Coordinates of N, CA and C and ligand atoms in Angstrom, one line a residue:
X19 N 174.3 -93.9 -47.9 CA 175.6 -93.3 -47.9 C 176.3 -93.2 -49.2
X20 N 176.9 -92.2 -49.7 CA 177.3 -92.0 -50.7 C 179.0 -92.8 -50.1
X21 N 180.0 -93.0 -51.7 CA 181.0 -93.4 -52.0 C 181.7 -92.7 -51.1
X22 N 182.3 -93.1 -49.9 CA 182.8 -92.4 -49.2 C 184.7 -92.8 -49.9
X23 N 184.4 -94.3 -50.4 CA 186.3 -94.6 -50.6 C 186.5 -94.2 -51.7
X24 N 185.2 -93.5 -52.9 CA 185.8 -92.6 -54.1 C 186.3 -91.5 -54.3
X25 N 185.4 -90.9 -53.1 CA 186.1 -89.6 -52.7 C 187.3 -89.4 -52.3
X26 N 187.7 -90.8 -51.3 CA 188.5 -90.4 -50.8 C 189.9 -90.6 -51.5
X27 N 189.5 -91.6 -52.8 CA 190.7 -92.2 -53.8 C 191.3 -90.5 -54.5
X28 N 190.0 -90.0 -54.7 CA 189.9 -88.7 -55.6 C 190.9 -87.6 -55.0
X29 N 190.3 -87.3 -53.7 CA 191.1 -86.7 -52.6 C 192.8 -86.7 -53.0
X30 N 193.1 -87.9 -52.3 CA 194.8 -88.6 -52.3 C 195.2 -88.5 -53.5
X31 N 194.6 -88.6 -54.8 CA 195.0 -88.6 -56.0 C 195.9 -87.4 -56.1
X32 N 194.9 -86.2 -55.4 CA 195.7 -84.9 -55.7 C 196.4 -84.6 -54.7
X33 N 197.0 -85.6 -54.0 CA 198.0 -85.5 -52.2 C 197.3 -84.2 -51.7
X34 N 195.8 -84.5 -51.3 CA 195.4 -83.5 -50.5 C 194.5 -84.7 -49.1
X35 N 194.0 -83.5 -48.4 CA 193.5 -84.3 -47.7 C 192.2 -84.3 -47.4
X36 N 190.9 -85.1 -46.8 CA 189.9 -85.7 -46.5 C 189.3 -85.0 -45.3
X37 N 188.4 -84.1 -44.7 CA 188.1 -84.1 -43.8 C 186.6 -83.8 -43.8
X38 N 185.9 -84.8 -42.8 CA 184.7 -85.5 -42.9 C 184.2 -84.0 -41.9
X39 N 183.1 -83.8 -42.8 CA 182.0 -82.7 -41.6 C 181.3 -82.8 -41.4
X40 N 181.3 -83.2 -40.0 CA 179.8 -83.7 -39.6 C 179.1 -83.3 -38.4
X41 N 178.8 -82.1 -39.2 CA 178.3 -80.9 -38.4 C 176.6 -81.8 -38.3
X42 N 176.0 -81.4 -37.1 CA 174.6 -81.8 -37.2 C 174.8 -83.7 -37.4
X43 N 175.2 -84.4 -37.1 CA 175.1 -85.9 -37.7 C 175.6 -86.3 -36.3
X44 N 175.2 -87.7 -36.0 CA 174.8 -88.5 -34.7 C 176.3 -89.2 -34.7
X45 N 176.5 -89.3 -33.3 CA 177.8 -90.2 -32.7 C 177.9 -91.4 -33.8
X46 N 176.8 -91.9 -33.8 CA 177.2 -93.0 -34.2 C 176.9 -93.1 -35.9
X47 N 176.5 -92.0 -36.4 CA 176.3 -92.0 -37.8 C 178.4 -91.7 -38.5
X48 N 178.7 -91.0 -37.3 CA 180.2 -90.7 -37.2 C 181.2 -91.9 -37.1
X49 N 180.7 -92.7 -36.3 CA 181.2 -94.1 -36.0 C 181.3 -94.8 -37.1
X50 N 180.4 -94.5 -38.0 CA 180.3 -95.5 -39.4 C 181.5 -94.7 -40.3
X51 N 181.4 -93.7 -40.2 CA 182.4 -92.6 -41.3 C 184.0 -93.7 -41.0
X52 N 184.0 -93.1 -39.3 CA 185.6 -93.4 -38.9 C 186.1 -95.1 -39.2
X53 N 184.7 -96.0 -38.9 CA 185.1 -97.2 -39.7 C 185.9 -97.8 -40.6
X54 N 185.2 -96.6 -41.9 CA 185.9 -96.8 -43.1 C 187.2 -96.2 -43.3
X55 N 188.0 -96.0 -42.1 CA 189.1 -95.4 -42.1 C 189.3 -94.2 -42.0
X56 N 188.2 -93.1 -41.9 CA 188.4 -91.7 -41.7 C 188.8 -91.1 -40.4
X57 N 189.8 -90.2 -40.0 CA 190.3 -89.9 -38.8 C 190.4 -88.0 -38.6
X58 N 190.0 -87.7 -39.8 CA 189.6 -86.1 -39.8 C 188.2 -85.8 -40.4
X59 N 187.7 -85.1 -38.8 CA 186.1 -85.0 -39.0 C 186.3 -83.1 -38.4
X60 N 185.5 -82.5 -39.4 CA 185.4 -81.2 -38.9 C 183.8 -80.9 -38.4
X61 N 184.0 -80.0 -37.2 CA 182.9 -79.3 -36.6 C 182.7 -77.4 -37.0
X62 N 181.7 -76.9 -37.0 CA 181.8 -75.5 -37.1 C 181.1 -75.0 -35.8
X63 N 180.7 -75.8 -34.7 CA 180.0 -75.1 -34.0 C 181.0 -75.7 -32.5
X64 N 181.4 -75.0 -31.7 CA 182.3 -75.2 -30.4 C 181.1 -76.5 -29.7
X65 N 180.3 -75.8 -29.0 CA 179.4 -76.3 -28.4 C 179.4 -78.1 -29.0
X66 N 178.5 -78.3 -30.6 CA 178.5 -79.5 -30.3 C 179.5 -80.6 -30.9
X67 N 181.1 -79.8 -31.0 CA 182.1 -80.3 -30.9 C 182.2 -81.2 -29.7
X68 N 182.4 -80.5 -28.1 CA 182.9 -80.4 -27.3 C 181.6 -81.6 -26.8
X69 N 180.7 -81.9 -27.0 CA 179.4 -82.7 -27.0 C 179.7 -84.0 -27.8
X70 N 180.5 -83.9 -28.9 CA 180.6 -85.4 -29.8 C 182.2 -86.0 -29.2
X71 N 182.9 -84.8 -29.6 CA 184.8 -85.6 -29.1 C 184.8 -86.7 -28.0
X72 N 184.2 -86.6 -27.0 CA 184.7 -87.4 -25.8 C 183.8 -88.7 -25.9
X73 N 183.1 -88.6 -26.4 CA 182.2 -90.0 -27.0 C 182.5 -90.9 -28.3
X74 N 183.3 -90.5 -28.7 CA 184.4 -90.9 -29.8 C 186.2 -91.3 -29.7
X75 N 186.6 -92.3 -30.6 CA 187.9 -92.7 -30.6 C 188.7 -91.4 -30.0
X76 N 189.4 -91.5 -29.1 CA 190.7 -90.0 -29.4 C 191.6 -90.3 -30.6
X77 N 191.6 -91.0 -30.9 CA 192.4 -90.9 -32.0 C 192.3 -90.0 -34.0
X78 N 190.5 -89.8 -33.1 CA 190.0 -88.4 -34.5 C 190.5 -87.2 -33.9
X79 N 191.1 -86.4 -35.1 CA 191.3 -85.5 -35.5 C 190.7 -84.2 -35.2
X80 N 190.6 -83.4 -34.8 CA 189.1 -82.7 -34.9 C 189.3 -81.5 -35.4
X81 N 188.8 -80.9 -36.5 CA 189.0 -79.4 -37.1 C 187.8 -78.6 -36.6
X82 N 188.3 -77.5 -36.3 CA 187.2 -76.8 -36.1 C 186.9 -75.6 -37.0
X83 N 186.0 -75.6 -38.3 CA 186.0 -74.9 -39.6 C 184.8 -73.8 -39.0
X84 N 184.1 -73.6 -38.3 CA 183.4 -72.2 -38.3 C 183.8 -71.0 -37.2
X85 N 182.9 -70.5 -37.0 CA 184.0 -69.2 -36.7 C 183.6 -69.4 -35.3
X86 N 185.0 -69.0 -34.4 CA 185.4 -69.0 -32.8 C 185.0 -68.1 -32.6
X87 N 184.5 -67.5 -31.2 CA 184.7 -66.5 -30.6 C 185.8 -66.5 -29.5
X88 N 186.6 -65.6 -29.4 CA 187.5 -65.6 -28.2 C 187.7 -66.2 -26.9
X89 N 185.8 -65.9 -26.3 CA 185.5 -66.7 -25.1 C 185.6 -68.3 -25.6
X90 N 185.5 -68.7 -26.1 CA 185.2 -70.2 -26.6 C 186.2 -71.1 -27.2
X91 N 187.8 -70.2 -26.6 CA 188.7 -71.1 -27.3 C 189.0 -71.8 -26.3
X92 N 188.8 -71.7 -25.0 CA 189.0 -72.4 -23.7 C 188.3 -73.9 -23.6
X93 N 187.6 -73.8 -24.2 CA 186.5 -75.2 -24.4 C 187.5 -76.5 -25.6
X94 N 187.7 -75.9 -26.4 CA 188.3 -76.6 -27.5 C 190.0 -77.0 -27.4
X95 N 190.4 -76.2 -26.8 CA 191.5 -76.5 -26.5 C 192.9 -77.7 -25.7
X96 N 191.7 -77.8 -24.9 CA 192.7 -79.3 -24.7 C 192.3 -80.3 -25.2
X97 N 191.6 -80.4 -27.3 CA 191.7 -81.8 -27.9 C 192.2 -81.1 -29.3
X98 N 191.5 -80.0 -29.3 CA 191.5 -79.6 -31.1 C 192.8 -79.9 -31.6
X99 N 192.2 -80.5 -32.7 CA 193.7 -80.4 -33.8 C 194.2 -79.3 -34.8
X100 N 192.7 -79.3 -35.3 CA 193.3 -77.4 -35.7 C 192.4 -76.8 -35.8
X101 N 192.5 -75.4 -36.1 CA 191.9 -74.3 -36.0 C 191.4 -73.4 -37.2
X102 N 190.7 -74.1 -38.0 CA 191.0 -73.8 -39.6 C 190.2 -72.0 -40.1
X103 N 189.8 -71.1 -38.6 CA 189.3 -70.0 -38.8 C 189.7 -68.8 -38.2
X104 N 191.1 -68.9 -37.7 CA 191.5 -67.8 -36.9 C 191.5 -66.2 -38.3
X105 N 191.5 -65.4 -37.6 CA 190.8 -64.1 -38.4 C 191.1 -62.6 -37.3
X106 N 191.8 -63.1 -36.8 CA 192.4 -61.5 -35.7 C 193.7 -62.2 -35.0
X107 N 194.0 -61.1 -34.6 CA 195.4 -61.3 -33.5 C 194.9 -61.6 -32.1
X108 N 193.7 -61.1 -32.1 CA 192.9 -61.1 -30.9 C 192.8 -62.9 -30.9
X109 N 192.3 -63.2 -31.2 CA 191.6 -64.6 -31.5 C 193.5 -66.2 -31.1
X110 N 194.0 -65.4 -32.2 CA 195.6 -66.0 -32.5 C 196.0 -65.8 -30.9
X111 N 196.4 -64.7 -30.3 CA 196.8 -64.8 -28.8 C 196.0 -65.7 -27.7
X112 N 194.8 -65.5 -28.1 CA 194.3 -66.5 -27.1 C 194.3 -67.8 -27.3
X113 N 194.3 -68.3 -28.5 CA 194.7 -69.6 -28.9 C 196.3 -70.1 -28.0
X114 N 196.9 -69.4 -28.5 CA 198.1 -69.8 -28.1 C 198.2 -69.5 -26.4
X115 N 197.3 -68.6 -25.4 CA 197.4 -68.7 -24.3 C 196.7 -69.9 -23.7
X116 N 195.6 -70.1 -24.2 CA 194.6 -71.5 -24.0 C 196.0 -73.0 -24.0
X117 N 196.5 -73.1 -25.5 CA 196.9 -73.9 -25.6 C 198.5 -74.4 -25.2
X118 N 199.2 -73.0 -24.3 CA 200.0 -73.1 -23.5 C 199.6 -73.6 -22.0
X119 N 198.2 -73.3 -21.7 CA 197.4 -73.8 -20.3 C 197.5 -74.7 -20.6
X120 N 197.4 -75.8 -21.8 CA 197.1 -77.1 -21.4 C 198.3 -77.8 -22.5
X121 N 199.3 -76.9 -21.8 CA 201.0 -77.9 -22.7 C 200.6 -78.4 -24.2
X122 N 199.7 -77.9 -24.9 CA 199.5 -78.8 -26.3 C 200.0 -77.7 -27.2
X123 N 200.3 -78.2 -28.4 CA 200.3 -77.2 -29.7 C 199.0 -77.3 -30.5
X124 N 199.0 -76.7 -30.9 CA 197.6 -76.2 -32.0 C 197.7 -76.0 -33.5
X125 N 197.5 -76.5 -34.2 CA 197.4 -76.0 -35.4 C 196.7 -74.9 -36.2
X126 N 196.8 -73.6 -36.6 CA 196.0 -72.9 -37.0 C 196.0 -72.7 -38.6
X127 N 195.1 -72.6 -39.1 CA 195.0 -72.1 -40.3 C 194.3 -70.2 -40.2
X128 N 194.7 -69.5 -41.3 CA 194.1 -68.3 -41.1 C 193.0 -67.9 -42.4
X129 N 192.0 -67.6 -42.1 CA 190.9 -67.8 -42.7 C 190.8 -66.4 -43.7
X130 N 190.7 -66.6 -44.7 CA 190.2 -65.3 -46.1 C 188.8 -65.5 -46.3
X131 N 188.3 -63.8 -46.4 CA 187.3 -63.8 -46.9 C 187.4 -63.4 -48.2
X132 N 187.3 -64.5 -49.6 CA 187.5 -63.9 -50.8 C 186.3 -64.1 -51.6
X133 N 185.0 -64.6 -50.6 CA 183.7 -64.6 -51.6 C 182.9 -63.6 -51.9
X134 N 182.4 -63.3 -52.5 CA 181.5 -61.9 -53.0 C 180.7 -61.7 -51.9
X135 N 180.0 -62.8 -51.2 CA 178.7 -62.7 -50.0 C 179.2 -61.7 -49.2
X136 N 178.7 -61.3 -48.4 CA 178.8 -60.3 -47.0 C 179.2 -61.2 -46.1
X137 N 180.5 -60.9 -45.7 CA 180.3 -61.6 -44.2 C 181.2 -61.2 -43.4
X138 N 181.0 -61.2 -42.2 CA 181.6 -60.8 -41.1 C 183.1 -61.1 -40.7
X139 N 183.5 -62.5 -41.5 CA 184.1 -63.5 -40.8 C 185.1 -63.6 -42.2
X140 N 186.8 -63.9 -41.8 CA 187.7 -63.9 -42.5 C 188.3 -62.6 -42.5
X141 N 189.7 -62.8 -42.7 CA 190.6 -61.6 -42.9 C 190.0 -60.9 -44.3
X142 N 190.1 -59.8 -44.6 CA 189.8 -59.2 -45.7 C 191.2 -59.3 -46.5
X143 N 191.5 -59.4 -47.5 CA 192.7 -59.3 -48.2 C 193.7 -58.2 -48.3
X144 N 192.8 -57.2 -48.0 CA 193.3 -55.6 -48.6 C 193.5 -55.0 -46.8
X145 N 193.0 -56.2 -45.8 CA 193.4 -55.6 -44.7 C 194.3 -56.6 -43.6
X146 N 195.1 -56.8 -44.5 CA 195.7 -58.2 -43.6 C 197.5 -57.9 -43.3
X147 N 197.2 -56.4 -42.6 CA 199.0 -56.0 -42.2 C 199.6 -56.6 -41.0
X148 N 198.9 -56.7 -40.4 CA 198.7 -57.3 -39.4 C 199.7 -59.0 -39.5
X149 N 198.8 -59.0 -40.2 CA 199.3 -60.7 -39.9 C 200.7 -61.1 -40.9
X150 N 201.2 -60.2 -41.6 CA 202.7 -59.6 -41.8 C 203.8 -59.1 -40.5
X151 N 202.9 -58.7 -39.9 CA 204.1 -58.7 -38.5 C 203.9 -59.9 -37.3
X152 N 203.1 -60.5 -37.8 CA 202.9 -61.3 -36.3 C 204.2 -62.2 -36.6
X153 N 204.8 -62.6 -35.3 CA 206.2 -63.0 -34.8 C 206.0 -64.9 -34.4
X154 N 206.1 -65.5 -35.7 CA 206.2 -66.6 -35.5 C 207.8 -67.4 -35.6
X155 N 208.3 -68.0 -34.3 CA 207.5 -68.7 -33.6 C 207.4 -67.7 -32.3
X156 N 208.0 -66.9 -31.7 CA 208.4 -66.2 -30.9 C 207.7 -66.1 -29.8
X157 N 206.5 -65.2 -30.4 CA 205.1 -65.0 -29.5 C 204.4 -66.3 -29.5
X158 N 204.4 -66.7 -30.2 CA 203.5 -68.0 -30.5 C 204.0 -69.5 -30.3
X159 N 204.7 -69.7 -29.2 CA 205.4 -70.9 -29.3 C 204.3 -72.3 -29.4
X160 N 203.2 -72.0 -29.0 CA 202.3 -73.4 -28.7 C 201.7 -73.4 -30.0
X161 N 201.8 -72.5 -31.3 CA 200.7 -72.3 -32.6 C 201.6 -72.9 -33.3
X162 N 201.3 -74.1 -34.4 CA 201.8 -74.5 -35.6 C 201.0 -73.7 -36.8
X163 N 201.5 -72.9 -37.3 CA 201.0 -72.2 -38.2 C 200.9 -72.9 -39.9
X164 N 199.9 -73.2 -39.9 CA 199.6 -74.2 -41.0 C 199.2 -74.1 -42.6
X165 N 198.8 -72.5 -42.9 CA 198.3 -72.3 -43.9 C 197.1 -71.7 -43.9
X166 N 196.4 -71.2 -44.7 CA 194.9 -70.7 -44.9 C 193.6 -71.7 -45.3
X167 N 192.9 -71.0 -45.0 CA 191.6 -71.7 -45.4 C 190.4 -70.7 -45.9
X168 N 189.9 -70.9 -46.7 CA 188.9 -69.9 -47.2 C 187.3 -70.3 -48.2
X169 N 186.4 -69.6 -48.6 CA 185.1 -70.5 -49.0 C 185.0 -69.8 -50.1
X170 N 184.1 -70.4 -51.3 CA 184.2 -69.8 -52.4 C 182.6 -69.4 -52.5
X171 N 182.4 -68.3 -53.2 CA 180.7 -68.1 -53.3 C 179.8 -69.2 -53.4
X172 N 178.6 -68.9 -53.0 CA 177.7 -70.2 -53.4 C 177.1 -69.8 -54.7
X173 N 177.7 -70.6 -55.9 CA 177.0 -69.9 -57.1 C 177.4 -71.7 -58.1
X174 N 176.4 -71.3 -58.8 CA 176.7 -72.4 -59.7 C 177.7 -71.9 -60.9
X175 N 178.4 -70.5 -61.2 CA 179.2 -70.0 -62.1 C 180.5 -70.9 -62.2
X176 N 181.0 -71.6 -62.0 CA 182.7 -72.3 -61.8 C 183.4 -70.9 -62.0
X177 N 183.2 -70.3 -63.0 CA 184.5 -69.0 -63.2 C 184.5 -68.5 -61.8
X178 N 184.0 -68.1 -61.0 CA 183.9 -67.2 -60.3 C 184.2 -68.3 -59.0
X179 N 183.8 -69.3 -58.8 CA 184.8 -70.0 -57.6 C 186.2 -70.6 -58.1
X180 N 186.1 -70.9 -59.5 CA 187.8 -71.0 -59.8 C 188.4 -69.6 -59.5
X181 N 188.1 -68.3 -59.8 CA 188.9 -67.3 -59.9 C 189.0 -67.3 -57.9
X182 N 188.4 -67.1 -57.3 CA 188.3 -67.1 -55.5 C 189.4 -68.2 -55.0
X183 N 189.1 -69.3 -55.5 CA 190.2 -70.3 -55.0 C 191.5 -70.0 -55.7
X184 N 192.0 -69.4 -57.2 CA 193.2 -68.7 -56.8 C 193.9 -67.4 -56.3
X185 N 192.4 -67.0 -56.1 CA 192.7 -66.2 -55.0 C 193.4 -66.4 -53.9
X186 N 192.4 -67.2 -53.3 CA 193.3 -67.8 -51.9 C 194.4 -68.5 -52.1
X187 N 194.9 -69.1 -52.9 CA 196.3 -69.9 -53.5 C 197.2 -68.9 -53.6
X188 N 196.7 -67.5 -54.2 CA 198.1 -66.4 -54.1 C 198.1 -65.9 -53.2
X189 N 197.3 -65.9 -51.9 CA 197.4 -64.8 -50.5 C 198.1 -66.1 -49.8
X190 N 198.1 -67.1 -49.9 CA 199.0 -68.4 -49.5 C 200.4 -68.6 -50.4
X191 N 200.6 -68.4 -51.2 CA 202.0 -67.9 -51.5 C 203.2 -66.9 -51.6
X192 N 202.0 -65.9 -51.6 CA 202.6 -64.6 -51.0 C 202.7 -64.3 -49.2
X193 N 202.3 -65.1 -48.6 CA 202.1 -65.5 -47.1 C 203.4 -66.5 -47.0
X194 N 203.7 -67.5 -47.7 CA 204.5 -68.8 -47.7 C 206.5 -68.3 -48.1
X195 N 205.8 -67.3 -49.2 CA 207.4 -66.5 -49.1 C 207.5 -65.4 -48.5
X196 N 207.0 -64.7 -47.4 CA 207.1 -63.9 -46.8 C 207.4 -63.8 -45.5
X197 N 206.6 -64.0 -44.6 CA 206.0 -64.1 -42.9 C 206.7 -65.4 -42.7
X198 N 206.3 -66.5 -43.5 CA 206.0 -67.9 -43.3 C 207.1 -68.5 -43.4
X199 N 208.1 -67.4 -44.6 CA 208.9 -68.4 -45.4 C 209.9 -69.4 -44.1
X200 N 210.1 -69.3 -43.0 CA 211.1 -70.5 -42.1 C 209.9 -71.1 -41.5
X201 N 208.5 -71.5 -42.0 CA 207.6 -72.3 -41.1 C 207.5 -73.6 -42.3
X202 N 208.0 -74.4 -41.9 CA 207.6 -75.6 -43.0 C 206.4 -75.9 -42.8
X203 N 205.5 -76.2 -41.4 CA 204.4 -76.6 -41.2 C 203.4 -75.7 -42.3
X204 N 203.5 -74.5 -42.7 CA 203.0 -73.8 -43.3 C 202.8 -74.0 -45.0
X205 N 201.4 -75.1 -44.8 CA 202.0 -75.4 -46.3 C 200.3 -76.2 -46.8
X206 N 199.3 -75.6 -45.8 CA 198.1 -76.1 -45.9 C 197.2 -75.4 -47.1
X207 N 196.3 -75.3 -47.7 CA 195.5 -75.0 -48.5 C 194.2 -75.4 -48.0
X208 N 193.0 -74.8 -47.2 CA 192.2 -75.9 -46.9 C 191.1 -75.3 -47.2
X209 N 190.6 -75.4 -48.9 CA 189.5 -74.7 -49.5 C 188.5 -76.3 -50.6
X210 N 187.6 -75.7 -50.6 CA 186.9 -77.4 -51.5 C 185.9 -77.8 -50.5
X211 N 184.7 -77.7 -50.6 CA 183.0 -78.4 -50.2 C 182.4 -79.5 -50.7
X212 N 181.3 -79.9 -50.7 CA 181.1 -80.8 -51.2 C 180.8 -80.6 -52.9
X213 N 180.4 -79.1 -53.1 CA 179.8 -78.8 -54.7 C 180.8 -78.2 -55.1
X214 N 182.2 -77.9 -54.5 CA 183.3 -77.2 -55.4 C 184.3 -77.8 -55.5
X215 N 184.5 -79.1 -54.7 CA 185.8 -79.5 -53.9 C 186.3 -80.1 -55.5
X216 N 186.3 -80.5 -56.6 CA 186.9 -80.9 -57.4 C 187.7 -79.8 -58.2
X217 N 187.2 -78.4 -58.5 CA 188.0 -77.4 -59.1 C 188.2 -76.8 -57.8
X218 N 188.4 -77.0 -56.3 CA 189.4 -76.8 -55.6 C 191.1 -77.2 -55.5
X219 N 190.8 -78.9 -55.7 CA 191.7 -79.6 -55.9 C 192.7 -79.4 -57.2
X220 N 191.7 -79.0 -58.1 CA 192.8 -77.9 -59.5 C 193.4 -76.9 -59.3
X221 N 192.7 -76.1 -58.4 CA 192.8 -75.2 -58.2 C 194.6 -75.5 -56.7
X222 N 195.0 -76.1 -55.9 CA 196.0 -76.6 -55.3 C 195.4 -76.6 -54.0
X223 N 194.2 -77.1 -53.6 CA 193.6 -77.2 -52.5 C 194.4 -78.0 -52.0
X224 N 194.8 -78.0 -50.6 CA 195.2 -79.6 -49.9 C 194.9 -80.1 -48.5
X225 N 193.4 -79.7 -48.5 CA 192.3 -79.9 -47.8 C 191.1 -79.7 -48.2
X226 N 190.0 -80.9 -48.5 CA 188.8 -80.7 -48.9 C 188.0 -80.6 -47.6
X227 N 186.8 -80.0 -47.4 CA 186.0 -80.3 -46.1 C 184.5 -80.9 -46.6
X228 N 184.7 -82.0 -46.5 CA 183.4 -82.0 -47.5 C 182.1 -83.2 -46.2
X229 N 181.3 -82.2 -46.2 CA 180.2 -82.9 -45.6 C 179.1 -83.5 -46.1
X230 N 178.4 -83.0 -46.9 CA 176.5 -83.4 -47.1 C 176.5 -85.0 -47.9
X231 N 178.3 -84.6 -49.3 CA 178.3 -86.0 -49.8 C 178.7 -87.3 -49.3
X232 N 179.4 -86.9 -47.8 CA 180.1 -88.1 -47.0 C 178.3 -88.6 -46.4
X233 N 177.9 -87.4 -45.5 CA 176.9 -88.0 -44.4 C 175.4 -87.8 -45.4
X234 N 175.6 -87.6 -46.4 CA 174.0 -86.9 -47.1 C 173.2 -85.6 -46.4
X235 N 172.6 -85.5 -46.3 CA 171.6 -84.1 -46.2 C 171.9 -83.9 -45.0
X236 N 171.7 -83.1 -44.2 CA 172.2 -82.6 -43.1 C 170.5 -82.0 -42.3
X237 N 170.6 -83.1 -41.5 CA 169.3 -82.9 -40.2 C 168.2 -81.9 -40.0
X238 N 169.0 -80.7 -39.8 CA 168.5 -79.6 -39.7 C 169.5 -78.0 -40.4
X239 N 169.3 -77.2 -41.4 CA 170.1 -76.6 -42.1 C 170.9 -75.9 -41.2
X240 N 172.3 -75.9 -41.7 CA 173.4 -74.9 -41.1 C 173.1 -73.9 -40.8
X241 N 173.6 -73.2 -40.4 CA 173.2 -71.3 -40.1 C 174.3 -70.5 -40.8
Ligands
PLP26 C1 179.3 -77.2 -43.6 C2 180.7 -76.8 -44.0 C3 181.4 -77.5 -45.0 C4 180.8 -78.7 -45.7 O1 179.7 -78.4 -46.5 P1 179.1 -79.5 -47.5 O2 178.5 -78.6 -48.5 O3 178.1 -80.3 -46.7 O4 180.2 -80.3 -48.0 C5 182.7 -77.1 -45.3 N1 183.2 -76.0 -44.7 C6 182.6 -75.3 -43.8 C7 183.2 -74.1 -43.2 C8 181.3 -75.6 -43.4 O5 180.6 -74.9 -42.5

């Protein structure tokens, strides 16, 4: 096990926050994390979320950092704590229909795609009019709207994930005095991995998600 309470000193240093991912890692390799005081663990896959939660304290946290499908918010919704990948209106409505079924509020984060890679997943920057009109709280009374979340290339350059994470820091300020400005809750940053999360933290991250250095290598590779 790597230094889990240095990280976490590291973390708090910069009043951000901790969340343990332990995607692929065993109930009880989890059980050791939450020991040491950890209470935010992120999943990216619904399925073996919804497989770990109920065999564990309720008193973790649970993020869900990979990407949802629509059908699949009905599963997660009566524990999730937040929702760190919403990326349509489509997706945002049903959250908030789910989580009016089951009287809870939800936390969302809205997800940017500002890395060079291809991918499917995250708002595009240059297409995000949309989420300039969405009517918070109005339409959305069950959604605590929390801030963004977004991933920086996988590259060993630093210029080029420092430039991405202020990327995301000004589509989060420009979101925070606009849309947002009467949402206090709205005030998350949740960018930083295990190989970036320190020029995240410079950069005004105030959520790291860091997995491989909490649990070490990861079982079988991500997708
Ligand atoms: C797996 C994952 C992480 C953690 O990655 P590590 O490199 O193991 O720290 C963070 N965010 C998302 C969205 C992930 O899927």
């Amino acid at each position: 096990m790597h230094d889990v309470e240095q990280i976490l000193a590291r973390v708090r240093s910069r009043n951000a926050a901790l969340i343990a991912v332990s995607k692929t890692h065993s109930v009880s390799r989890i059980r050791e994390i939450y020991d040491l005081g950890i209470r935010d663990f992120g999943e990216n896959k619904v399925q073996e979320m919804i497989e770990k939660a109920p065999q564990l304290p309720p008193d973790i946290r649970w993020h869900l950092i990979g990407h949802l499908q629509t059908n699949k918010v009905k599963y997660v919704a009566p524990f999730v704590f937040m929702i760190h990948t919403v990326d349509s209106e489509k997706l945002l409505g049903e959250i908030e229909k789910q989580a009016a079924k089951h009287d809870r509020s939800i936390r969302v984060l809205f997800q940017f795609h500002v890395a060079r890679e291809e991918s499917k997943f995250g708002i595009d920057p240059n297409r995000m009019d949309w989420l300039t009109q969405v009517d918070f709280p109005l339409e959305y009374p069950h959604l605590i709207p929390s801030g963004v979340m977004g991933m920086a290339t996988f590259t060993d350059d630093e210029d080029i994930i420092r430039r991405e994470f202020q990327q995301l820091h000004s589509i989060f300020h420009r979101l925070k005095t606009s849309v947002f400005a009467d949402q206090a809750s709205f005030k998350d940053i949740s960018m930083g991995m295990s190989s970036d999360y320190a020029i995240a933290l410079e950069e005004g991250s105030t959520m790291v998600r860091i997995g491989s250095l909490i649990f070490g290598a990861r079982e079988f590779p991500p997708q």
